[in-house]
PDB file of C-alpha atoms in Angstrom:
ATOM      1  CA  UNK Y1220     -42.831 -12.240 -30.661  1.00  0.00           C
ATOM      2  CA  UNK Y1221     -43.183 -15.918 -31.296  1.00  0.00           C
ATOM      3  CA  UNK Y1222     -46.908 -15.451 -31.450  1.00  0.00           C
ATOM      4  CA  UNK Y1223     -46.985 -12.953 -34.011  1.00  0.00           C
ATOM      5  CA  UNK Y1224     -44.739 -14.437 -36.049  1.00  0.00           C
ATOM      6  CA  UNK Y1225     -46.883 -17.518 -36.085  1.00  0.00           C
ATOM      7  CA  UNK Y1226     -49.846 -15.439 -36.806  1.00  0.00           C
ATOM      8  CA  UNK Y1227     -48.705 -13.193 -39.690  1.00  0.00           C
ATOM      9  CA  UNK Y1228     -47.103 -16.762 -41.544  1.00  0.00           C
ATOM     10  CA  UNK Y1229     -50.730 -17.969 -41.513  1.00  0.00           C
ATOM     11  CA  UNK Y1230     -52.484 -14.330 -42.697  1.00  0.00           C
ATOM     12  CA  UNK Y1231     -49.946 -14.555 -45.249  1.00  0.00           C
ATOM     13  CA  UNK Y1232     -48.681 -11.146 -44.272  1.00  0.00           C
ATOM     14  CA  UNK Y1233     -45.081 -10.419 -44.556  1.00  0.00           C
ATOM     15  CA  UNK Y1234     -43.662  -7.869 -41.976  1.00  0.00           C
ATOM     16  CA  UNK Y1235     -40.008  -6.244 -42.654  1.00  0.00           C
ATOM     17  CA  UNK Y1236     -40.054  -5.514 -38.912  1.00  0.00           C
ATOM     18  CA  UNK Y1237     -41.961  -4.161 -35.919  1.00  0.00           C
ATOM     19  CA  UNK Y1238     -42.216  -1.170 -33.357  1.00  0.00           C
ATOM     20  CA  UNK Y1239     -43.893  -0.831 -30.313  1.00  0.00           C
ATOM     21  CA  UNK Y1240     -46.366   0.995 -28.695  1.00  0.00           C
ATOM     22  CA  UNK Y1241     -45.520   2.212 -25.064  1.00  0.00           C
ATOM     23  CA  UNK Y1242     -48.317   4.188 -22.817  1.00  0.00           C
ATOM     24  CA  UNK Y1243     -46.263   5.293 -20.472  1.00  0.00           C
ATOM     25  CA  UNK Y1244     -47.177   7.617 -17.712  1.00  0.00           C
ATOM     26  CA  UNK Y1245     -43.477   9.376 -17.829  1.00  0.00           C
ATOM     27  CA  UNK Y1246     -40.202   8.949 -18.747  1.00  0.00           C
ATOM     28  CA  UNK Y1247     -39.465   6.399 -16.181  1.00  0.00           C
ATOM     29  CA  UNK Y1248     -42.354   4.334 -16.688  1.00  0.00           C
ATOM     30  CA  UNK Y1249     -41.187   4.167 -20.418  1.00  0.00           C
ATOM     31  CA  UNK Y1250     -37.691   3.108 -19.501  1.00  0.00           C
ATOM     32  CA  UNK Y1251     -39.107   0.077 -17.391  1.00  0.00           C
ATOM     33  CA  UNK Y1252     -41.798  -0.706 -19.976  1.00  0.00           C
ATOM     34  CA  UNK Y1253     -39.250  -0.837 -22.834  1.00  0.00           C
ATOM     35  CA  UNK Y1254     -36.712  -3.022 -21.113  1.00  0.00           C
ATOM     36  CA  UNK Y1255     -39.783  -5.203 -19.689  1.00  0.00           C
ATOM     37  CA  UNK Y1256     -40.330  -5.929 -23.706  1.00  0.00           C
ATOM     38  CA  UNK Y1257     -36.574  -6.516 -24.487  1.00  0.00           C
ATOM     39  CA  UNK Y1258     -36.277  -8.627 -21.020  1.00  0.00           C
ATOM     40  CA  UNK Y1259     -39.362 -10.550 -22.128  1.00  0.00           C
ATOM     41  CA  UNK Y1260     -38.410 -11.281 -25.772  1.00  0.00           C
ATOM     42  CA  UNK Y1261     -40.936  -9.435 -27.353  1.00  0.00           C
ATOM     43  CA  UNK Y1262     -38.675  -6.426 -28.451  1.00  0.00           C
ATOM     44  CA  UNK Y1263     -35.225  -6.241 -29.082  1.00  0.00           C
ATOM     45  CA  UNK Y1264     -33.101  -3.367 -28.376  1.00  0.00           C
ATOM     46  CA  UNK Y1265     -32.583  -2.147 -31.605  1.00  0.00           C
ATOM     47  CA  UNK Y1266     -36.082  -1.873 -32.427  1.00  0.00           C
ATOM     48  CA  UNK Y1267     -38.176   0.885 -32.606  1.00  0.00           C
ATOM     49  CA  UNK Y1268     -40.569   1.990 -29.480  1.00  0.00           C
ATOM     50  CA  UNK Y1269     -42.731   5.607 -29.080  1.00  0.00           C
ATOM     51  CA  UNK Y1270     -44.353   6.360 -26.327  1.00  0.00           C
ATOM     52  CA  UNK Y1271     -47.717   6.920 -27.431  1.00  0.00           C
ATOM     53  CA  UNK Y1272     -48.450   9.578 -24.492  1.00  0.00           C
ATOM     54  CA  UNK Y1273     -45.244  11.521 -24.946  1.00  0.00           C
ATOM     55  CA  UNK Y1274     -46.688  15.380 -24.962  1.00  0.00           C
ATOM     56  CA  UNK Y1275     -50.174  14.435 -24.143  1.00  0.00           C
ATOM     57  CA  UNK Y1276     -51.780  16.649 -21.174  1.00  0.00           C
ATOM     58  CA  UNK Y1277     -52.188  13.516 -18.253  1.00  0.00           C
ATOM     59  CA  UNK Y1278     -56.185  13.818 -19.316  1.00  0.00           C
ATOM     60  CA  UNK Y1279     -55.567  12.551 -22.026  1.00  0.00           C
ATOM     61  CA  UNK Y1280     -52.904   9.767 -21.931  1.00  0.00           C
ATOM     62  CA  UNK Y1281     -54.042   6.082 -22.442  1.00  0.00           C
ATOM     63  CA  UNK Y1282     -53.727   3.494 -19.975  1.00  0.00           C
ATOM     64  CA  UNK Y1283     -52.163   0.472 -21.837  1.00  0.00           C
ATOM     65  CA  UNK Y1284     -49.787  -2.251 -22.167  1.00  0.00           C
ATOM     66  CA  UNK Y1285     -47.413  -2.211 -24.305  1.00  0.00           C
ATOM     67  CA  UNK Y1286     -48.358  -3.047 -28.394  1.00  0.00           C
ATOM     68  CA  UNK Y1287     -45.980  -4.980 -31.016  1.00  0.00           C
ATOM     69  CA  UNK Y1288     -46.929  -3.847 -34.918  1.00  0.00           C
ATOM     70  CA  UNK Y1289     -45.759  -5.127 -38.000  1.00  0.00           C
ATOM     71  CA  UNK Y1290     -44.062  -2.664 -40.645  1.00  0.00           C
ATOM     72  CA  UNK Y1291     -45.219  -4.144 -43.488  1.00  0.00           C
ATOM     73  CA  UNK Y1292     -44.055  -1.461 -46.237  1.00  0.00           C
ATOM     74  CA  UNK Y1293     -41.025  -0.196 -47.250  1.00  0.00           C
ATOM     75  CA  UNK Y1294     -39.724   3.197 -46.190  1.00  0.00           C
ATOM     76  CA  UNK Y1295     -40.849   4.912 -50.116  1.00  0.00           C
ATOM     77  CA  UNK Y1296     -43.966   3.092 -49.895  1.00  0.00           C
ATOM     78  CA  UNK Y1297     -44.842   4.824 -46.631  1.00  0.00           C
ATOM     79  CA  UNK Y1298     -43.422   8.019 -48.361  1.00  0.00           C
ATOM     80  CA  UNK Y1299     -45.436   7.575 -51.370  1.00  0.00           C
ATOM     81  CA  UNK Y1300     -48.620   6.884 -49.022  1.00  0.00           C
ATOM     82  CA  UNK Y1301     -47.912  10.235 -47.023  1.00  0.00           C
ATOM     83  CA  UNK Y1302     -47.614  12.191 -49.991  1.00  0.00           C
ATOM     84  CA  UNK Y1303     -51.161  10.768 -51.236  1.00  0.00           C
ATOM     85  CA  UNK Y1304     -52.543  11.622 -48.132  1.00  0.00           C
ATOM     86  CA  UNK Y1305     -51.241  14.853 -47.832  1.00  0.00           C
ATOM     87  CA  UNK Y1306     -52.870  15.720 -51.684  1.00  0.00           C
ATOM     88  CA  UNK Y1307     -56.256  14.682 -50.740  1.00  0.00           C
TER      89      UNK Y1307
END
């Protein structure tokens, strides 16, 4: 978490928080992947994670580890955004 906080100071970008990424194989593979982040620093409880391959047939699910993104906009920007996308 360190890391990226060191990184977005010097891009200049300003997060208001994060969520992560999980690409987890099932429902217990998500559980140990999310408390591996918390364990690890990188996440804290209260943050938000999705599993990326919930309701994917297994085909299709990705392979990954775990990814920590900034939120950079506000809950009505990201509202205002959807609704422009949605008008296109």
């Amino acid at each position: 978490m360190k890391r990226v906080e060191r990184l977005e100071a010097a891009s200049g970008v300003h997060s208001l928080g994060y969520y992560h990424l999980i690409y987890a194989s099932d429902a217990a593979d998500y559980q140990v992947q999310r408390s591996a982040l918390i364990a690890s620093g990188k996440a804290k409880a209260s943050d938000f994670m999705f599993d990326e391959n919930e309701g994917l047939p297994v085909e299709q699910r990705q392979a990954e580890g775990p990814q920590t993104i900034p939120w950079s906009m506000s809950h009505d920007d990201w509202v205002l955004q959807m609704d422009e996308e949605h008008s296109r």
